[in-house]
Amino acid sequence: MVFRDLKPENVLVQNNGYLKLADFGFIKMLPGSSRTYTFCGTPEYIAPEIILNKGYGKPVDWYATGILLYEMMYGRPPFMSNDTYVLFEMTLKDKIKFPRDFDKDAKSLIKHLCKHDLSERYGNLVDGVKDIKEHRFLKEINFDSLVSQKIDPPYIPAKAQT
């Protein structure tokens, strides 16, 4: 399955503080390592292989995860322009610039998730998601406890007034 539209607006915080994805309009089932060619997604999060119309698969979601992580830590995506053509040029040609005080472990993970070369992009290597889960930025997370929601979330929304 390829989500193809990972962005902050599609990540919701549940009442218990855990996240949930929303807006499944671009999801596509892709068996094995097959590719699709549909041009879709939100420009700031679109992977280079979509822009280049080379055909793409699941790694586009890992690229978008890297862009989303950058935005969550810095407050904006790494590439921005009112002109979509310029934005795509930036995505294809520019390196992601990080502020000096950017967490070095997060920077490392983002760089690995946003590799243009699919043979180097985390999530798409031989060990798949294991490379991401074992990255030093995520070393403290017990993923089994996370999936079973046994970890206290750092933020729980206030209950809405009825």
Coordinates of N, CA and C in Angstrom, one line a residue:
M1 N 0.8 -1.2 0.0 CA 0.0 0.0 0.0 C 0.9 1.2 0.0
V2 N 0.6 2.2 -0.8 CA 1.3 3.5 -0.9 C 0.3 4.6 -0.5
F3 N 0.6 5.4 0.5 CA -0.3 6.4 1.0 C -0.3 7.6 0.0
R4 N 0.9 8.1 -0.3 CA 1.1 9.1 -1.3 C 0.6 10.6 -1.0
D5 N 0.2 10.8 0.3 CA -0.2 12.2 0.6 C 0.1 12.4 2.1
L6 N 1.3 12.0 2.6 CA 1.6 12.2 4.0 C 2.0 13.7 4.1
K7 N 1.3 14.3 5.1 CA 1.6 15.7 5.4 C 0.9 16.0 6.7
P8 N 1.2 17.1 7.4 CA 0.7 17.4 8.7 C -0.9 17.4 8.7
E9 N -1.5 17.9 7.7 CA -3.0 17.9 7.7 C -3.6 16.6 7.7
N10 N -2.8 15.5 7.3 CA -3.4 14.2 7.3 C -2.9 13.3 8.4
V11 N -2.3 13.9 9.4 CA -2.0 13.2 10.7 C -2.8 13.9 11.8
L12 N -3.7 13.1 12.4 CA -4.5 13.6 13.4 C -4.1 13.1 14.8
V13 N -4.3 13.9 15.8 CA -4.0 13.5 17.2 C -5.4 13.0 17.8
Q14 N -5.4 11.8 18.2 CA -6.6 11.2 18.8 C -6.7 11.7 20.3
N15 N -7.9 11.5 20.9 CA -8.1 12.0 22.3 C -7.1 11.4 23.2
N16 N -6.5 10.2 22.9 CA -5.6 9.5 23.8 C -4.1 10.0 23.6
G17 N -3.9 10.9 22.6 CA -2.6 11.4 22.3 C -1.9 10.6 21.2
Y18 N -2.5 9.5 20.7 CA -1.8 8.7 19.7 C -2.3 9.3 18.3
L19 N -1.4 9.1 17.3 CA -1.7 9.6 16.0 C -2.5 8.6 15.1
K20 N -3.2 9.2 14.2 CA -4.0 8.5 13.2 C -3.9 9.2 11.9
L21 N -3.7 8.4 10.8 CA -3.7 9.0 9.5 C -5.1 9.2 9.0
A22 N -5.3 10.2 8.2 CA -6.6 10.6 7.6 C -6.4 10.8 6.1
D23 N -7.5 10.9 5.4 CA -7.5 11.2 4.0 C -6.8 10.1 3.1
F24 N -7.6 9.1 2.9 CA -7.0 7.9 2.1 C -7.3 8.0 0.6
G25 N -7.5 9.2 0.1 CA -7.9 9.4 -1.3 C -6.9 9.0 -2.3
F26 N -5.6 9.1 -1.9 CA -4.5 8.7 -2.9 C -3.9 7.4 -2.7
I27 N -4.4 6.6 -1.7 CA -3.8 5.3 -1.4 C -4.0 4.4 -2.6
K28 N -2.9 3.6 -2.9 CA -3.0 2.6 -4.0 C -2.3 1.3 -3.5
M29 N -2.9 0.2 -3.8 CA -2.4 -1.1 -3.5 C -1.3 -1.4 -4.6
L30 N -0.1 -1.7 -4.1 CA 0.9 -2.0 -5.1 C 1.5 -3.4 -4.6
P31 N 1.3 -4.4 -5.4 CA 1.9 -5.7 -5.0 C 3.4 -5.7 -5.2
G32 N 4.1 -6.3 -4.2 CA 5.5 -6.5 -4.3 C 6.3 -5.2 -4.6
S33 N 7.1 -5.3 -5.6 CA 7.9 -4.1 -6.0 C 7.4 -3.4 -7.2
S34 N 6.1 -3.6 -7.5 CA 5.5 -2.9 -8.7 C 5.5 -1.4 -8.6
R35 N 5.3 -0.8 -9.7 CA 5.4 0.7 -9.7 C 4.0 1.3 -10.2
T36 N 3.8 2.5 -9.9 CA 2.7 3.3 -10.5 C 3.3 4.6 -11.0
Y37 N 2.5 5.3 -11.9 CA 3.0 6.5 -12.5 C 2.0 7.7 -12.3
T38 N 1.0 7.5 -11.5 CA 0.1 8.6 -11.3 C 0.8 9.8 -10.5
F39 N 0.7 11.0 -11.1 CA 1.3 12.2 -10.5 C 0.3 12.7 -9.4
C40 N 0.6 12.5 -8.2 CA -0.3 13.0 -7.1 C 0.5 13.3 -5.8
G41 N -0.2 13.9 -4.9 CA 0.4 14.3 -3.6 C 0.4 15.8 -3.4
T42 N 1.0 16.2 -2.3 CA 1.2 17.6 -2.0 C 2.6 18.0 -2.4
P43 N 2.8 19.1 -3.2 CA 4.1 19.4 -3.7 C 5.3 19.4 -2.8
E44 N 5.1 20.0 -1.6 CA 6.2 20.0 -0.6 C 6.7 18.6 -0.2
Y45 N 5.9 17.6 -0.4 CA 6.2 16.3 0.1 C 6.4 15.2 -1.0
I46 N 6.3 15.7 -2.2 CA 6.5 14.8 -3.3 C 7.9 14.3 -3.5
A47 N 8.1 13.1 -3.6 CA 9.5 12.5 -3.8 C 10.0 12.8 -5.2
P48 N 11.3 12.8 -5.4 CA 11.9 13.1 -6.7 C 11.4 12.2 -7.8
E49 N 11.2 10.9 -7.5 CA 10.9 9.9 -8.5 C 9.5 10.2 -9.1
I50 N 8.6 10.8 -8.3 CA 7.3 11.2 -8.8 C 7.4 12.3 -9.7
I51 N 8.2 13.3 -9.3 CA 8.4 14.5 -10.2 C 9.0 14.1 -11.5
L52 N 9.9 13.2 -11.5 CA 10.6 12.8 -12.7 C 9.8 11.8 -13.6
N53 N 8.7 11.4 -13.1 CA 7.8 10.4 -13.8 C 8.5 9.1 -14.2
K54 N 9.3 8.6 -13.2 CA 10.1 7.4 -13.5 C 9.3 6.2 -13.1
G55 N 8.1 6.3 -12.5 CA 7.4 5.2 -11.9 C 7.9 5.1 -10.4
Y56 N 7.1 4.8 -9.5 CA 7.5 4.8 -8.1 C 6.7 3.8 -7.4
G57 N 7.1 3.6 -6.1 CA 6.5 2.6 -5.2 C 6.5 3.1 -3.8
K58 N 6.6 2.2 -2.9 CA 6.5 2.5 -1.5 C 7.5 3.5 -0.9
P59 N 8.7 3.6 -1.5 CA 9.7 4.5 -1.0 C 9.3 6.0 -1.0
V60 N 8.3 6.4 -1.8 CA 7.8 7.8 -1.8 C 7.3 8.1 -0.4
D61 N 6.7 7.2 0.3 CA 6.2 7.5 1.6 C 7.3 7.7 2.6
W62 N 8.4 7.0 2.5 CA 9.6 7.2 3.4 C 10.2 8.6 3.1
Y63 N 10.2 9.0 1.8 CA 10.7 10.4 1.5 C 9.8 11.4 2.2
A64 N 8.5 11.3 2.1 CA 7.5 12.2 2.7 C 7.6 12.2 4.2
T65 N 8.0 11.0 4.8 CA 8.2 10.9 6.2 C 9.3 11.8 6.7
G66 N 10.4 11.8 5.9 CA 11.6 12.6 6.2 C 11.2 14.1 6.1
I67 N 10.4 14.5 5.1 CA 10.0 15.9 5.0 C 9.1 16.3 6.1
L68 N 8.2 15.4 6.5 CA 7.3 15.6 7.6 C 8.1 15.8 8.9
L69 N 9.0 14.9 9.1 CA 9.9 15.0 10.4 C 10.6 16.3 10.4
Y70 N 11.2 16.8 9.3 CA 11.8 18.1 9.2 C 10.8 19.2 9.6
E71 N 9.6 19.1 9.1 CA 8.7 20.2 9.4 C 8.2 20.1 10.8
M72 N 8.1 18.9 11.4 CA 7.7 18.8 12.8 C 8.8 19.4 13.7
M73 N 10.0 19.3 13.3 CA 11.1 19.8 14.2 C 11.5 21.2 13.9
Y74 N 11.2 21.7 12.7 CA 11.6 23.1 12.3 C 10.5 24.1 12.1
G75 N 9.3 23.5 11.9 CA 8.1 24.4 11.8 C 7.7 24.7 10.3
R76 N 8.5 24.2 9.4 CA 8.2 24.4 8.0 C 8.9 23.3 7.2
P77 N 8.4 23.0 6.0 CA 9.1 22.0 5.2 C 10.5 22.6 4.6
P78 N 11.4 21.8 4.2 CA 12.7 22.3 3.8 C 12.7 23.0 2.5
F79 N 11.7 22.7 1.6 CA 11.6 23.4 0.3 C 10.2 24.1 0.2
M80 N 10.2 25.4 0.0 CA 9.0 26.1 -0.1 C 9.1 27.1 -1.3
S81 N 8.0 27.2 -2.0 CA 7.9 28.3 -3.1 C 6.4 28.4 -3.4
N82 N 6.0 29.6 -3.8 CA 4.6 29.7 -4.3 C 4.5 29.2 -5.7
D83 N 5.6 29.0 -6.4 CA 5.6 28.5 -7.8 C 6.0 27.0 -7.7
T84 N 5.1 26.1 -8.1 CA 5.2 24.7 -8.0 C 6.5 24.2 -8.8
Y85 N 6.7 24.8 -10.0 CA 7.8 24.5 -10.8 C 9.1 24.7 -10.0
V86 N 9.2 25.9 -9.4 CA 10.4 26.2 -8.6 C 10.6 25.3 -7.4
L87 N 9.5 24.9 -6.8 CA 9.5 24.0 -5.7 C 10.0 22.6 -6.1
F88 N 9.6 22.1 -7.3 CA 10.0 20.9 -7.8 C 11.5 20.9 -8.2
E89 N 12.0 22.1 -8.7 CA 13.4 22.2 -9.0 C 14.2 22.2 -7.8
M90 N 13.7 22.8 -6.7 CA 14.4 22.7 -5.4 C 14.5 21.3 -4.9
T91 N 13.4 20.6 -5.0 CA 13.3 19.2 -4.6 C 14.4 18.4 -5.3
L92 N 14.5 18.6 -6.6 CA 15.4 17.8 -7.4 C 16.8 18.2 -7.3
K93 N 17.1 19.5 -7.1 CA 18.5 19.9 -7.2 C 19.1 20.4 -5.9
D94 N 18.4 20.9 -4.9 CA 18.9 21.4 -3.7 C 19.1 20.4 -2.6
K95 N 20.1 20.6 -1.8 CA 20.2 19.7 -0.6 C 19.4 20.4 0.5
I96 N 18.9 19.5 1.4 CA 18.1 20.0 2.5 C 19.1 20.8 3.4
K97 N 18.7 22.0 3.7 CA 19.5 22.9 4.6 C 19.0 22.7 6.0
F98 N 19.8 22.5 7.0 CA 19.4 22.4 8.4 C 20.0 23.5 9.2
P99 N 19.2 24.1 10.1 CA 19.7 25.1 11.0 C 20.8 24.5 11.9
R100 N 21.7 25.4 12.3 CA 22.8 24.9 13.2 C 22.4 24.1 14.4
D101 N 21.3 24.5 15.0 CA 20.9 23.9 16.2 C 20.0 22.7 16.0
F102 N 19.8 22.2 14.8 CA 19.0 21.1 14.5 C 19.5 19.8 15.1
D103 N 18.7 19.0 15.7 CA 19.2 17.8 16.4 C 19.9 17.0 15.4
K104 N 21.2 16.6 15.7 CA 22.0 15.9 14.8 C 21.5 14.5 14.5
D105 N 20.9 13.8 15.4 CA 20.3 12.5 15.1 C 19.1 12.6 14.2
A106 N 18.3 13.6 14.4 CA 17.1 13.8 13.5 C 17.6 14.1 12.1
K107 N 18.6 15.0 12.1 CA 19.2 15.4 10.8 C 19.7 14.1 10.0
S108 N 20.4 13.2 10.7 CA 20.8 12.0 10.1 C 19.7 11.2 9.5
L109 N 18.7 11.0 10.3 CA 17.5 10.2 9.9 C 16.8 10.8 8.7
I110 N 16.6 12.1 8.7 CA 16.0 12.8 7.6 C 16.8 12.7 6.3
K111 N 18.1 12.8 6.4 CA 19.0 12.7 5.3 C 18.8 11.3 4.7
H112 N 18.8 10.3 5.5 CA 18.6 8.9 5.1 C 17.2 8.6 4.4
L113 N 16.2 9.3 5.0 CA 14.8 9.1 4.4 C 14.6 9.8 3.1
C114 N 15.4 10.9 2.9 CA 15.2 11.7 1.8 C 16.3 11.6 0.7
K115 N 17.0 10.4 0.7 CA 17.9 10.1 -0.4 C 17.2 10.1 -1.7
H116 N 17.8 10.7 -2.7 CA 17.2 10.6 -4.1 C 17.4 9.2 -4.6
D117 N 18.6 8.6 -4.3 CA 18.9 7.3 -4.8 C 18.2 6.2 -4.0
L118 N 17.2 5.6 -4.6 CA 16.4 4.6 -3.9 C 17.2 3.4 -3.3
S119 N 18.4 3.2 -3.8 CA 19.2 2.1 -3.3 C 19.9 2.5 -2.0
E120 N 19.7 3.8 -1.6 CA 20.3 4.3 -0.4 C 19.2 4.8 0.6
R121 N 18.0 4.9 0.2 CA 16.9 5.5 1.0 C 16.4 4.5 2.1
Y122 N 16.5 5.0 3.3 CA 16.0 4.1 4.4 C 14.5 3.8 4.2
G123 N 14.2 2.6 4.6 CA 12.9 2.0 4.3 C 12.8 1.2 3.1
N124 N 13.8 1.4 2.2 CA 13.8 0.7 0.9 C 15.1 -0.2 0.8
L125 N 15.8 -0.3 1.8 CA 17.0 -1.1 1.8 C 16.6 -2.5 2.2
V126 N 17.6 -3.4 2.2 CA 17.3 -4.8 2.4 C 16.6 -5.1 3.7
D127 N 16.9 -4.3 4.8 CA 16.3 -4.5 6.1 C 15.0 -3.8 6.2
G128 N 14.5 -3.0 5.2 CA 13.3 -2.3 5.2 C 13.2 -1.4 6.4
V129 N 12.0 -1.4 7.0 CA 11.7 -0.4 8.1 C 12.7 -0.6 9.3
K130 N 13.3 -1.8 9.4 CA 14.2 -2.0 10.5 C 15.3 -1.0 10.6
D131 N 15.8 -0.6 9.4 CA 16.9 0.5 9.4 C 16.4 1.8 10.1
I132 N 15.1 2.1 9.9 CA 14.5 3.3 10.5 C 14.4 3.1 12.0
K133 N 13.8 2.0 12.3 CA 13.5 1.7 13.7 C 14.7 1.6 14.6
E134 N 15.8 1.2 14.0 CA 17.1 1.1 14.7 C 18.0 2.3 14.6
H135 N 17.5 3.3 13.9 CA 18.3 4.6 13.8 C 18.5 5.2 15.2
R136 N 19.6 5.8 15.4 CA 19.9 6.4 16.8 C 18.9 7.5 17.2
F137 N 18.2 8.1 16.3 CA 17.2 9.1 16.6 C 16.0 8.4 17.3
L138 N 15.7 7.2 17.0 CA 14.6 6.5 17.5 C 15.0 5.4 18.5
K139 N 16.2 5.4 18.9 CA 16.7 4.3 19.8 C 16.0 4.1 21.1
E140 N 15.4 5.1 21.6 CA 14.7 5.0 22.9 C 13.3 4.4 22.8
I141 N 12.8 4.3 21.6 CA 11.4 3.9 21.4 C 11.2 2.3 21.3
N142 N 10.4 1.8 22.2 CA 10.0 0.4 22.1 C 8.8 0.3 21.2
F143 N 9.0 -0.1 20.0 CA 7.9 -0.1 19.0 C 6.8 -1.0 19.3
D144 N 7.1 -2.2 20.0 CA 6.0 -3.1 20.4 C 5.1 -2.4 21.4
S145 N 5.6 -1.6 22.3 CA 4.8 -0.9 23.3 C 4.1 0.3 22.6
L146 N 4.7 0.9 21.6 CA 4.1 2.0 20.9 C 2.9 1.5 20.1
V147 N 3.0 0.4 19.4 CA 1.9 -0.2 18.6 C 0.8 -0.6 19.5
S148 N 1.1 -1.1 20.7 CA 0.0 -1.6 21.6 C -0.5 -0.4 22.5
Q149 N 0.0 0.8 22.2 CA -0.3 2.0 22.9 C -0.1 1.9 24.4
K150 N 1.0 1.3 24.8 CA 1.4 1.2 26.2 C 2.4 2.3 26.7
I151 N 2.7 3.2 25.8 CA 3.6 4.3 26.1 C 2.7 5.5 26.3
D152 N 3.1 6.3 27.3 CA 2.3 7.6 27.6 C 2.7 8.6 26.5
P153 N 1.8 9.1 25.7 CA 2.1 10.1 24.7 C 2.6 11.4 25.4
P154 N 3.5 12.1 24.7 CA 4.0 13.3 25.3 C 2.9 14.5 25.3
Y155 N 1.9 14.3 24.5 CA 0.8 15.3 24.4 C -0.5 14.6 24.3
I156 N -1.4 15.0 25.2 CA -2.8 14.5 25.2 C -3.7 15.7 25.1
P157 N -4.5 15.8 24.0 CA -5.3 17.0 23.9 C -6.3 17.2 25.0
A158 N -6.6 18.4 25.3 CA -7.7 18.7 26.3 C -9.0 18.2 25.8
K159 N -9.9 17.8 26.6 CA -11.2 17.3 26.2 C -12.0 18.5 25.7
A160 N -12.7 18.3 24.6 CA -13.6 19.3 24.1 C -14.8 19.6 24.9
Q161 N -15.2 20.8 25.1 CA -16.4 21.1 25.8 C -17.6 20.8 25.0
T162 N -18.6 20.1 25.6 CA -19.8 19.8 24.9 C -21.0 20.6 25.3

